[in-house]
Structure formats: C-alpha cells, structure tokens
C-alpha cells in the first residue's frame, strides 16, 4: 500500500513538473512575441491617435469630438501666423486622425493594425496640399454640401432646431466662422447661451435685446452669439465661458482679453458696455483749441459733430477709427456756447454733422438725413478720400462695367489676369444700376491699393450657366471673386447685399481664406456667347 502511494505521488510530481515547464515555455514564448511586437510598433503602427487627442483607446465619439475641437482651436491658422507651416502640418495630422477615429470601420482597422494599416488608398496628399484656412473651413462647415463634418450630436431633431437669429443682424459664431473674430477690427459683444435653455425667461429676454442691439448698432460694433450647447469646446477653451447666459465684450485689438459684463441686463446697459470698449479718436473742441484742430494734419479734411451728448456718439467713434489717417473728427458740445455761436448753431438744431470747407470762417457742408452708418459714410467718403489724393499720386478706383469690348481685351478676369476680379451680376428688373454702382464704388475706394478690380454686368448680358455651378446665379444681385489665372471662383453667399458683408467677403479673400470652385470655362469664353445682340453700353 505504501509502495503504491509512493508511485502515485511520484507520477503526480512528474506531471506537475512537466506541466509547469510547459506553462513557463508558453509564457516565455508569449513574452518574446510581445517584445517583438513592441519593438516593431514604432516602425509599423505609426502615430498614436489616442495619445494625440489625450483620450483612452475606448473613448466615445463625444470624447474624441471634444478633444478634436480643442486641438483645432489651438492650431487655428489665425492664431498661429508666426508658425503657419507648423500649424498647418499639425492640423492636417489631427484632422486625419479625427477622420479615422470617427469612422467605425476605419477605427477597427486602426485599432488592429495602427496608422500603417489605413495609409494605403486614403489619398492624403490632397489634404496636405490644401491651404490651412481651406482645410479648417472644410472640417467645420455647417450643413449643406461640400463635405466637412457636422458636430451636431442628435440626428434629425438637432438638424431641425430653431434658428434663433435668422433674419436678424446677429452674427452666429461657430468653429467655421471663428476666423472673423480673430481678424476683427471693431468691438465684438458676444452673447453666450445654450439652445436647451432658450425657453427660459432670462435667456429669451437676452435674445430679444441683442437682436435690437445688432440692428441699432450695425456697423458700429459687432453683436454675435454662440450656442454653447453645440460649440462647447469653443466656449470653454477659447472664451472660458462656463455658465450661461452671459455677455462678454472684446476690443478691436485681438491681443486683448475679453471683458465680462456684470450688470443687470438691459438694452441700455449692454449698449453702454460695448460702446465703452470702442476706440475713440474724436477730439473735444472749444474756442481755445479750435485753431489747433484745424491746422493739425493739414492734408486731412475735418468733420465736427455738434451734440447735446457729453461724449462722442458711438457712430462718430466708429468713423474716427475707420477713417483714421483720412479724416479728423472733433466734437462740440451744446454748452460750448462760443464755438456754437461761431457756427451759428443753437441747441435746438442739434445734432449736426459738418465737414469743414472754410475752417477759418467757420463754414462747412452740413449732413442732411438720418444718422445711419451707410448714409453718413456716403456723405463723408468724398472728403475722406480726397484728402488721400492730396497726400500721394491720385489713383482711380478700379470699377468698370463689364462690356464685350472690355472682356476681350487685356485678359480681364481671364487666365492672364493675376489679380482678383470682383464680379457683380444684377437684375435690372429688381435693382437699379446706380444702387450697384454706389456700393461697388465704396468697395473700390476702400481697396484702391489692393490687387483687386470690380466689375458689374446686367444678367441678360452674360451666359452664366456655362460659367458657374448650377444655382450660383439663381439670385440677384450675385457677387463672385474670380481668380482668373487659376480659373476658380468664390461665391458671396450672404442673403443681404450689404456693404459690411461685402467688405468681410473681400477681406477674407485677400487674407487667403475661403474655398474656391472650378470655373466651367474662362470669362472671356463665356461673356456674350449667347446674348451677342444685347443692347449694352460698350464704353470702358
């Protein structure tokens, strides 16, 4: 019995040793394989997308989306102008990683084989060659065609959500449009809210107030709104806005931090808050310093606002900044009786805006009409820009009616034209030519030193279906900026043919922004092809 037990124990011992050795061999084999994979990983798997975004491998789409937005803000082209190439390369990298991780099939391939597993057949060279701003716009374009990513999280219900600021002058700020904020040259008053709270009384009151402010102060300061439900990363990372609704004001200098609004919300308090951040280049005048004012900067015309107000009206502040270096502005308050008397004005006549034509004898041209920014600018412009002509060789604004004769000479807007071509097509049944000319004259004056020319043509004198994409000439007036040499164009897509929107469109183009569409043919090959017998003025 004892002998049998010993044999049994001996057999068990042998089995244990054999099993242990087999297990150890298997572990050593697995360890060696793991070490080999670790050594090969840097060469074979490439960039770690999860590490790039700072998320775990099992991160949700929401977490990846938020991380991508944060990095996109960090590497935005307008925030990295000194290191543009490095920023562009970094954004291309995170954009590619985002595209992979947000595609379930691509993500499976990446998780199994790494970056190398998805490189073939992805056509990434196109992205690498894109303009940085084009790339950014593509990834954050909201709705419509043309690709890009939609960051809404709720499907159909989100897509049908109410557009709070449609048909208002409030600028809706989001990731795609953030470049306009970075390039601002005016005060911005921004309203931060959540669309899930729009039915709350406080939020609704704020919405009503900013709509009124946006209309009243259009062109004086910008009124914008951000839906922090949709743009959480933008609100938190760029603006440090964490509770809603709130207001912040940003000065025209993009380096200055924002100012928090801490008073009770009302039309008056918010207007005063924004106005207080405006730059002011208006000089306060009285009988003692009037002569200094009219003799300083003799090459500039002088404008004076006579007012009951204690401070410069915001409209005049805006003009003093916009026309700085072209026109000098002064303010005479109603209590400055001596100077008021010299100009033969009484308090009941105020406000009065006067451009001095004979400063020594207190004479000038009086503005007649409503104090609307566009109308006042129309009045001031001839004086402001005439002073520029005194300082340098006169330049003619580059504004032309596009005629058959003009289109066939000199490669206007064609493949030999190296400048930008701004083309407006209008319908004479709905818009008078003079209205178009007035607007384009303003643009041509403003951009007189830029490489851009302005043209206009009545719709019946152009065969546009063979020139632009379908639908791009269905509404009038239509405006396009054409790169003739590259045979591409951009469409002005605002509903309002307003000077400030057009200026933003031109500024964005001249600074390298925007996406371009291929022309179907050259301008020269399409103008008048169908309507050769149209009765047009062929004068240049």
Coordinates of C-alpha atoms in Angstrom, one line a residue:
X1 CA 0.0 0.0 0.0
X2 CA 2.8 2.4 0.9
X3 CA 4.6 1.4 -2.3
X4 CA 1.5 2.2 -4.4
X5 CA 1.1 5.6 -2.7
X6 CA 4.7 6.4 -3.4
X7 CA 4.3 5.5 -7.1
X8 CA 1.2 7.7 -7.3
X9 CA 2.9 10.6 -5.7
X10 CA 5.9 10.2 -8.0
X11 CA 3.6 10.3 -11.0
X12 CA 1.8 13.4 -9.8
X13 CA 5.2 15.1 -9.2
X14 CA 6.3 14.3 -12.7
X15 CA 3.1 15.6 -14.2
X16 CA 3.4 18.8 -12.1
X17 CA 6.9 19.4 -13.2
X18 CA 6.1 18.7 -16.9
X19 CA 3.0 21.0 -16.8
X20 CA 5.0 23.8 -15.1
X21 CA 7.8 23.6 -17.6
X22 CA 5.2 23.7 -20.5
X23 CA 3.5 26.7 -18.9
X24 CA 6.8 28.5 -18.4
X25 CA 7.8 27.8 -22.0
X26 CA 4.5 29.2 -23.2
X27 CA 4.9 32.3 -21.1
X28 CA 8.4 32.9 -22.4
X29 CA 7.2 32.4 -25.9
X30 CA 4.3 34.9 -25.4
X31 CA 6.7 37.4 -23.7
X32 CA 9.2 37.1 -26.6
X33 CA 6.3 37.7 -29.1
X34 CA 5.1 40.7 -27.1
X35 CA 8.7 42.2 -27.0
X36 CA 9.0 41.7 -30.8
X37 CA 5.6 43.5 -31.4
X38 CA 6.7 46.3 -29.1
X39 CA 10.0 46.7 -31.0
X40 CA 8.1 46.7 -34.3
X41 CA 5.3 49.0 -33.2
X42 CA 7.1 52.4 -33.7
X43 CA 8.0 51.3 -37.2
X44 CA 4.8 49.6 -38.3
X45 CA 1.9 51.3 -36.4
X46 CA 2.9 55.0 -36.8
X47 CA 1.2 57.8 -34.9
X48 CA -0.8 57.1 -31.8
X49 CA -4.1 58.9 -32.5
X50 CA -5.5 58.3 -29.0
X51 CA -2.4 59.8 -27.4
X52 CA -2.6 62.7 -29.9
X53 CA -6.1 63.5 -28.6
X54 CA -5.3 62.7 -25.0
X55 CA -8.1 60.1 -24.7
X56 CA -8.3 56.4 -23.9
X57 CA -8.5 53.7 -26.5
X58 CA -12.1 53.1 -25.6
X59 CA -13.0 56.8 -25.8
X60 CA -16.5 57.6 -27.1
X61 CA -17.2 59.6 -30.2
X62 CA -18.3 62.5 -28.0
X63 CA -14.9 62.5 -26.2
X64 CA -13.0 62.3 -29.4
X65 CA -15.1 65.1 -30.9
X66 CA -14.4 67.4 -28.0
X67 CA -10.7 66.7 -28.0
X68 CA -10.5 67.4 -31.7
X69 CA -12.3 70.7 -31.3
X70 CA -9.8 71.8 -28.5
X71 CA -6.8 71.0 -30.7
X72 CA -8.5 72.7 -33.7
X73 CA -8.8 75.9 -31.7
X74 CA -5.1 75.6 -30.6
X75 CA -3.9 75.2 -34.2
X76 CA -6.3 77.6 -35.9
X77 CA -4.4 79.4 -38.7
X78 CA -5.2 82.9 -37.4
X79 CA -3.8 82.1 -34.0
X80 CA -0.5 80.7 -35.5
X81 CA 0.5 83.2 -38.1
X82 CA 4.2 83.2 -37.0
X83 CA 4.4 79.4 -37.3
X84 CA 1.9 78.8 -40.1
X85 CA 3.6 75.8 -41.7
X86 CA 4.0 74.0 -38.4
X87 CA 0.4 74.7 -37.5
X88 CA -0.9 73.6 -40.9
X89 CA 1.1 70.3 -40.6
X90 CA -0.3 69.8 -37.1
X91 CA -3.9 70.5 -38.1
X92 CA -3.6 68.1 -41.1
X93 CA -2.4 65.5 -38.6
X94 CA -5.2 65.9 -36.2
X95 CA -7.8 66.2 -39.0
X96 CA -6.7 62.9 -40.5
X97 CA -6.7 61.2 -37.0
X98 CA -10.2 62.5 -36.4
X99 CA -11.5 61.3 -39.7
X100 CA -10.2 57.8 -38.9
X101 CA -11.5 57.6 -35.4
X102 CA -14.9 58.9 -36.3
X103 CA -15.4 56.2 -39.0
X104 CA -16.2 52.9 -37.2
X105 CA -14.7 50.7 -40.0
X106 CA -11.5 52.8 -40.2
X107 CA -11.2 52.8 -36.4
X108 CA -11.4 49.0 -36.3
X109 CA -8.6 48.8 -38.9
X110 CA -6.5 51.4 -37.0
X111 CA -7.0 49.6 -33.6
X112 CA -5.8 46.4 -35.2
X113 CA -3.0 47.5 -37.5
X114 CA -2.2 51.1 -36.5
X115 CA -1.7 54.0 -38.8
X116 CA 0.1 51.9 -41.4
X117 CA -2.9 49.8 -41.8
X118 CA -5.0 52.6 -43.2
X119 CA -2.5 54.6 -45.2
X120 CA -2.9 52.9 -48.5
X121 CA -5.7 54.2 -50.7
X122 CA -6.7 57.1 -48.4
X123 CA -5.4 59.9 -50.8
X124 CA -4.0 62.0 -48.0
X125 CA -1.8 64.0 -50.3
X126 CA -4.8 66.2 -51.3
X127 CA -5.2 67.3 -47.6
X128 CA -1.5 68.0 -47.2
X129 CA -1.6 70.4 -50.2
X130 CA -4.6 72.3 -49.1
X131 CA -4.5 75.9 -47.8
X132 CA -4.6 75.9 -44.0
X133 CA -7.8 78.0 -43.9
X134 CA -9.4 75.9 -46.6
X135 CA -8.7 72.8 -44.6
X136 CA -10.1 74.3 -41.4
X137 CA -13.3 75.5 -43.2
X138 CA -13.8 72.1 -44.8
X139 CA -13.8 70.4 -41.4
X140 CA -16.1 72.8 -39.7
X141 CA -18.6 73.7 -42.5
X142 CA -22.1 73.7 -41.1
X143 CA -24.7 71.9 -43.1
X144 CA -25.0 71.9 -46.9
X145 CA -22.9 70.1 -49.4
X146 CA -19.2 70.0 -50.0
X147 CA -18.1 67.6 -47.3
X148 CA -16.9 68.6 -43.9
X149 CA -18.1 67.3 -40.5
X150 CA -21.3 68.1 -38.8
X151 CA -20.8 68.2 -35.0
X152 CA -24.4 68.0 -34.0
X153 CA -25.0 65.1 -31.7
X154 CA -28.7 64.3 -32.1
X155 CA -29.5 63.5 -35.7
X156 CA -32.8 64.7 -37.2
X157 CA -34.0 66.6 -34.2
X158 CA -30.8 68.6 -34.0
X159 CA -30.9 69.4 -37.7
X160 CA -34.4 70.9 -37.4
X161 CA -33.7 73.0 -34.3
X162 CA -34.9 76.6 -34.3
X163 CA -32.6 79.2 -35.9
X164 CA -32.9 81.9 -33.3
X165 CA -31.1 84.6 -35.2
X166 CA -32.4 84.1 -38.8
X167 CA -33.3 87.3 -40.5
X168 CA -31.5 89.3 -37.8
X169 CA -28.2 91.2 -37.8
X170 CA -26.7 89.0 -35.0
X171 CA -23.6 87.2 -36.2
X172 CA -23.8 83.5 -35.3
X173 CA -20.3 82.5 -34.2
X174 CA -19.0 78.9 -34.5
X175 CA -15.9 77.0 -35.3
X176 CA -16.2 77.6 -39.0
X177 CA -16.6 81.4 -38.6
X178 CA -14.2 81.9 -35.7
X179 CA -11.6 83.4 -38.1
X180 CA -13.8 86.5 -38.4
X181 CA -13.4 87.0 -34.6
X182 CA -9.7 86.6 -34.8
X183 CA -9.4 89.2 -37.6
X184 CA -11.8 91.7 -36.0
X185 CA -11.2 95.4 -36.3
X186 CA -14.1 96.5 -34.2
X187 CA -15.6 95.8 -30.8
X188 CA -17.4 92.5 -30.5
X189 CA -20.2 92.0 -28.0
X190 CA -20.8 88.2 -27.7
X191 CA -23.8 86.5 -26.1
X192 CA -23.1 83.0 -24.8
X193 CA -26.2 80.8 -24.4
X194 CA -27.4 77.2 -24.6
X195 CA -30.1 76.3 -27.0
X196 CA -31.6 73.9 -24.5
X197 CA -32.4 76.9 -22.3
X198 CA -34.0 79.2 -24.9
X199 CA -37.4 78.8 -23.3
X200 CA -36.2 80.3 -20.0
X201 CA -37.4 83.8 -19.5
X202 CA -33.9 85.2 -18.8
X203 CA -32.4 83.7 -22.0
X204 CA -35.4 84.9 -24.1
X205 CA -35.0 88.4 -22.8
X206 CA -31.3 88.4 -23.7
X207 CA -32.1 87.2 -27.2
X208 CA -34.6 90.0 -27.8
X209 CA -32.2 92.6 -26.5
X210 CA -29.2 91.5 -28.6
X211 CA -31.4 91.4 -31.8
X212 CA -32.3 95.0 -31.1
X213 CA -28.7 96.0 -30.4
X214 CA -27.5 94.3 -33.6
X215 CA -29.9 96.3 -35.7
X216 CA -29.4 99.6 -33.9
X217 CA -25.5 99.4 -33.8
X218 CA -25.0 97.7 -37.1
X219 CA -21.6 98.7 -38.5
X220 CA -20.6 100.4 -35.2
X221 CA -19.8 97.3 -33.2
X222 CA -20.4 93.6 -33.9
X223 CA -23.1 91.7 -32.0
X224 CA -22.5 88.0 -32.0
X225 CA -23.9 84.9 -30.4
X226 CA -22.6 81.4 -29.6
X227 CA -24.7 78.4 -28.9
X228 CA -22.5 76.7 -26.2
X229 CA -24.7 73.5 -26.5
X230 CA -23.2 73.0 -29.9
X231 CA -19.9 74.8 -29.5
X232 CA -18.9 73.7 -26.0
X233 CA -15.2 73.5 -26.8
X234 CA -15.2 76.9 -28.4
X235 CA -17.0 78.5 -25.4
X236 CA -14.8 76.8 -22.8
X237 CA -11.4 76.7 -24.4
X238 CA -11.3 79.9 -26.4
X239 CA -13.6 82.2 -24.3
X240 CA -13.5 80.5 -20.9
X241 CA -17.3 80.7 -20.7
X242 CA -18.7 78.1 -18.4
X243 CA -22.2 79.3 -17.3
X244 CA -25.0 80.8 -19.4
X245 CA -26.4 83.1 -20.4
X246 CA -23.6 85.7 -20.2
X247 CA -22.1 88.6 -22.2
X248 CA -18.5 89.5 -22.9
X249 CA -17.0 92.3 -24.9
X250 CA -13.8 92.2 -26.9
X251 CA -11.8 95.2 -28.1
X252 CA -10.7 95.5 -31.7
X253 CA -7.1 94.6 -30.6
X254 CA -7.1 90.8 -30.9
X255 CA -4.4 90.5 -28.2
X256 CA -6.7 92.0 -25.5
X257 CA -8.7 89.6 -23.3
X258 CA -12.4 89.8 -23.1
X259 CA -14.4 91.9 -20.6
X260 CA -17.1 90.3 -18.5
X261 CA -20.5 92.1 -18.3
X262 CA -21.5 92.1 -14.6
X263 CA -24.6 94.4 -14.5
X264 CA -28.3 93.8 -14.8
X265 CA -29.1 93.0 -18.5
X266 CA -30.9 95.7 -20.4
X267 CA -30.6 97.4 -23.8
X268 CA -29.1 100.5 -22.2
X269 CA -26.5 98.8 -20.0
X270 CA -25.3 96.4 -22.7
X271 CA -25.1 99.2 -25.3
X272 CA -23.1 101.3 -22.9
X273 CA -20.8 98.4 -22.0
X274 CA -19.9 97.8 -25.7
X275 CA -19.5 101.5 -26.5
X276 CA -17.2 101.9 -23.6
X277 CA -14.7 99.5 -25.2
X278 CA -14.6 101.3 -28.6
X279 CA -11.5 103.2 -29.5
X280 CA -12.1 107.0 -29.7
X281 CA -10.1 109.3 -31.9
X282 CA -12.5 112.2 -31.6
X283 CA -11.1 115.5 -30.2
X284 CA -13.2 117.6 -27.8
X285 CA -13.3 121.1 -29.1
X286 CA -13.8 124.6 -27.7
X287 CA -13.0 128.1 -28.7
X288 CA -9.5 127.8 -27.2
X289 CA -8.3 124.7 -29.1
X290 CA -10.3 125.0 -32.4
X291 CA -7.4 126.6 -34.3
X292 CA -5.1 123.8 -33.2
X293 CA -7.6 121.3 -34.5
X294 CA -8.0 122.8 -38.0
X295 CA -4.2 123.4 -38.5
X296 CA -3.1 119.9 -37.3
X297 CA -2.7 117.3 -40.1
X298 CA -3.5 119.9 -42.9
X299 CA -3.7 117.1 -45.5
X300 CA -6.8 115.7 -43.8
X301 CA -10.4 117.0 -44.1
X302 CA -12.1 117.9 -40.8
X303 CA -15.5 116.9 -39.6
X304 CA -17.3 118.1 -36.5
X305 CA -20.3 116.7 -34.6
X306 CA -22.3 119.2 -32.7
X307 CA -24.3 117.4 -30.0
X308 CA -26.0 117.6 -26.6
X309 CA -24.2 114.5 -25.5
X310 CA -21.4 114.7 -23.1
X311 CA -19.3 112.1 -25.0
X312 CA -18.8 111.3 -28.7
X313 CA -21.7 109.4 -30.2
X314 CA -20.8 105.8 -31.0
X315 CA -21.3 106.3 -34.7
X316 CA -18.7 109.1 -34.7
X317 CA -16.4 107.0 -32.7
X318 CA -16.7 104.3 -35.3
X319 CA -15.9 106.7 -38.1
X320 CA -13.0 108.2 -36.2
X321 CA -11.4 104.8 -36.2
X322 CA -12.4 103.6 -39.6
X323 CA -11.3 106.8 -41.3
X324 CA -8.3 107.4 -39.2
X325 CA -5.5 108.9 -41.2
X326 CA -8.0 110.1 -43.8
X327 CA -10.2 112.5 -41.8
X328 CA -10.0 114.2 -38.4
X329 CA -13.1 114.3 -36.2
X330 CA -14.0 116.8 -33.5
X331 CA -16.9 117.2 -31.1
X332 CA -18.6 120.4 -29.9
X333 CA -21.0 120.0 -27.0
X334 CA -24.0 122.2 -26.6
X335 CA -22.5 124.0 -23.6
X336 CA -19.6 125.3 -25.7
X337 CA -21.6 128.4 -26.5
X338 CA -18.8 130.5 -28.1
X339 CA -18.0 127.9 -30.7
X340 CA -21.6 127.1 -31.3
X341 CA -22.3 130.8 -31.9
X342 CA -19.4 131.0 -34.4
X343 CA -21.1 128.3 -36.5
X344 CA -24.5 129.9 -36.0
X345 CA -26.0 126.8 -34.3
X346 CA -28.4 126.7 -31.5
X347 CA -29.1 123.8 -29.1
X348 CA -32.5 123.1 -30.8
X349 CA -30.6 122.4 -34.1
X350 CA -28.5 119.5 -32.7
X351 CA -27.2 117.0 -33.6
X352 CA -25.4 118.4 -36.6
X353 CA -22.6 116.8 -38.6
X354 CA -20.4 119.3 -40.5
X355 CA -17.5 118.8 -42.8
X356 CA -15.4 122.0 -42.8
X357 CA -15.0 123.6 -46.2
X358 CA -13.8 127.0 -44.9
X359 CA -12.5 126.4 -41.4
X360 CA -11.2 129.9 -40.7
X361 CA -14.6 131.3 -41.4
X362 CA -16.5 128.6 -39.6
X363 CA -18.2 127.3 -42.7
X364 CA -18.9 123.7 -43.8
X365 CA -21.1 121.2 -45.6
X366 CA -23.9 120.0 -43.4
X367 CA -25.1 116.4 -43.5
X368 CA -28.8 116.1 -44.1
X369 CA -30.6 112.9 -43.3
X370 CA -30.8 110.1 -40.8
X371 CA -27.8 109.1 -38.8
X372 CA -27.4 105.8 -40.5
X373 CA -23.9 104.5 -40.9
X374 CA -24.1 103.7 -44.6
X375 CA -25.7 107.1 -45.4
X376 CA -23.3 109.1 -43.3
X377 CA -20.4 107.2 -44.9
X378 CA -21.7 108.1 -48.4
X379 CA -21.6 111.7 -47.3
X380 CA -18.1 111.6 -45.7
X381 CA -16.4 109.4 -48.3
X382 CA -15.7 112.0 -51.0
X383 CA -14.0 114.3 -48.4
X384 CA -12.0 111.5 -46.7
X385 CA -10.6 110.0 -49.8
X386 CA -10.0 113.4 -51.4
X387 CA -7.5 114.0 -48.6
X388 CA -5.7 110.9 -49.6
X389 CA -5.3 112.2 -53.1
X390 CA -3.6 115.2 -51.7
X391 CA -1.0 113.1 -50.0
X392 CA 0.0 111.0 -52.9
X393 CA -0.3 110.5 -56.6
X394 CA -4.0 110.2 -57.4
X395 CA -5.3 106.7 -58.1
X396 CA -8.5 105.9 -59.9
X397 CA -10.8 103.3 -58.2
X398 CA -10.8 100.1 -60.3
X399 CA -14.5 99.9 -61.1
X400 CA -15.8 99.0 -64.6
X401 CA -19.0 98.0 -66.4
X402 CA -18.1 94.6 -67.9
X403 CA -18.7 95.0 -71.6
X404 CA -17.9 93.0 -74.7
X405 CA -15.1 95.3 -75.6
X406 CA -13.5 95.2 -72.2
X407 CA -13.9 91.4 -71.7
X408 CA -12.0 90.7 -74.9
X409 CA -9.0 92.9 -74.2
X410 CA -6.3 92.5 -71.7
X411 CA -7.5 89.2 -70.3
X412 CA -9.9 90.8 -67.9
X413 CA -10.7 88.1 -65.2
X414 CA -9.2 85.6 -67.6
X415 CA -6.2 83.3 -67.5
X416 CA -3.7 86.1 -67.9
X417 CA -5.2 88.1 -65.1
X418 CA -3.1 87.8 -62.0
X419 CA -5.3 89.9 -59.8
X420 CA -8.6 89.3 -58.1
X421 CA -11.7 90.0 -60.1
X422 CA -14.9 91.0 -58.2
X423 CA -17.9 90.5 -60.4
X424 CA -21.4 91.6 -59.6
X425 CA -24.3 90.3 -61.7
X426 CA -27.6 92.2 -61.2
X427 CA -31.2 92.0 -62.5
X428 CA -32.4 95.4 -63.8
X429 CA -36.0 94.4 -63.1
X430 CA -35.2 94.3 -59.4
X431 CA -32.1 96.5 -58.8
X432 CA -31.2 99.8 -60.3
X433 CA -27.7 100.0 -61.8
X434 CA -27.0 103.1 -59.7
X435 CA -27.6 101.1 -56.5
X436 CA -25.0 98.6 -57.6
X437 CA -22.5 101.3 -58.6
X438 CA -22.8 103.2 -55.3
X439 CA -22.0 100.0 -53.3
X440 CA -19.1 99.0 -55.6
X441 CA -17.7 102.5 -55.6
X442 CA -17.4 102.2 -51.9
X443 CA -15.6 98.9 -52.2
X444 CA -13.3 100.1 -55.0
X445 CA -12.4 103.2 -52.9
X446 CA -11.6 101.1 -49.8
X447 CA -9.5 98.6 -51.7
X448 CA -7.8 101.0 -54.1
X449 CA -4.4 99.9 -53.1
X450 CA -5.2 96.1 -53.3
X451 CA -4.8 93.7 -56.2
X452 CA -8.5 93.6 -56.9
X453 CA -10.7 95.2 -59.5
X454 CA -14.5 95.5 -59.5
X455 CA -16.9 94.8 -62.4
X456 CA -20.6 94.7 -62.8
X457 CA -22.9 93.5 -65.5
X458 CA -26.7 93.0 -66.1
X459 CA -27.7 89.4 -66.1
X460 CA -29.1 89.4 -69.6
X461 CA -25.6 90.3 -70.9
X462 CA -23.8 87.2 -69.6
X463 CA -24.2 83.5 -70.4
X464 CA -23.6 82.3 -66.8
X465 CA -25.0 78.8 -66.9
X466 CA -21.8 77.7 -68.7
X467 CA -19.6 79.6 -66.3
X468 CA -20.6 78.9 -62.7
X469 CA -22.1 75.9 -60.9
X470 CA -25.8 75.4 -61.2
X471 CA -27.7 77.5 -58.7
X472 CA -25.0 80.1 -58.2
X473 CA -26.7 82.6 -60.3
X474 CA -30.3 82.0 -59.3
X475 CA -30.5 85.0 -57.0
X476 CA -29.6 88.6 -57.8
X477 CA -27.6 90.6 -57.2
X478 CA -24.9 87.9 -57.2
X479 CA -21.3 88.6 -56.4
X480 CA -18.2 86.5 -57.2
X481 CA -14.5 86.8 -56.7
X482 CA -12.6 85.2 -59.5
X483 CA -9.0 84.1 -59.7
X484 CA -8.7 84.2 -63.5
X485 CA -5.2 82.7 -63.6
X486 CA -6.4 79.7 -61.7
X487 CA -9.8 79.6 -63.3
X488 CA -11.6 79.4 -60.0
X489 CA -14.1 81.5 -58.1
X490 CA -15.8 82.1 -54.7
X491 CA -19.5 83.0 -54.4
X492 CA -20.7 85.7 -52.0
X493 CA -23.3 83.7 -50.0
X494 CA -24.9 86.2 -47.6
X495 CA -28.5 86.9 -48.2
X496 CA -28.0 90.7 -47.8
X497 CA -26.0 92.6 -50.4
X498 CA -24.8 94.9 -47.7
X499 CA -21.5 96.8 -47.8
X500 CA -20.2 95.4 -44.5
X501 CA -20.9 91.8 -45.6
X502 CA -19.2 92.5 -48.9
X503 CA -16.2 94.0 -47.1
X504 CA -15.9 90.9 -44.9
X505 CA -16.0 88.8 -48.0
X506 CA -13.2 90.8 -49.7
X507 CA -11.1 90.9 -46.5
X508 CA -11.4 87.2 -46.1
X509 CA -10.4 86.6 -49.7
X510 CA -7.4 89.0 -49.6
X511 CA -6.1 87.3 -46.4
X512 CA -6.1 83.9 -48.0
X513 CA -9.4 82.5 -46.7
X514 CA -12.2 80.7 -48.4
X515 CA -12.9 77.7 -50.6
X516 CA -12.8 78.1 -54.4
X517 CA -14.8 76.3 -57.1
X518 CA -13.5 75.5 -60.6
X519 CA -15.0 77.6 -63.4
X520 CA -16.5 75.6 -66.2
X521 CA -14.8 77.9 -68.7
X522 CA -12.9 81.2 -68.8
X523 CA -14.7 84.5 -68.5
X524 CA -13.6 85.5 -72.0
X525 CA -15.0 82.3 -73.4
X526 CA -18.5 82.8 -71.9
X527 CA -19.4 86.5 -71.8
X528 CA -21.8 87.4 -74.6
X529 CA -21.7 84.0 -76.2
X530 CA -25.5 83.7 -76.1
X531 CA -26.6 87.3 -75.9
X532 CA -24.4 88.8 -78.6
X533 CA -27.1 91.2 -79.7
X534 CA -27.9 92.5 -76.3
X535 CA -28.1 96.3 -76.2
X536 CA -25.3 97.4 -73.9
X537 CA -23.0 100.3 -73.3
X538 CA -19.6 99.3 -74.7
X539 CA -17.8 102.3 -73.2
X540 CA -14.9 101.4 -70.9

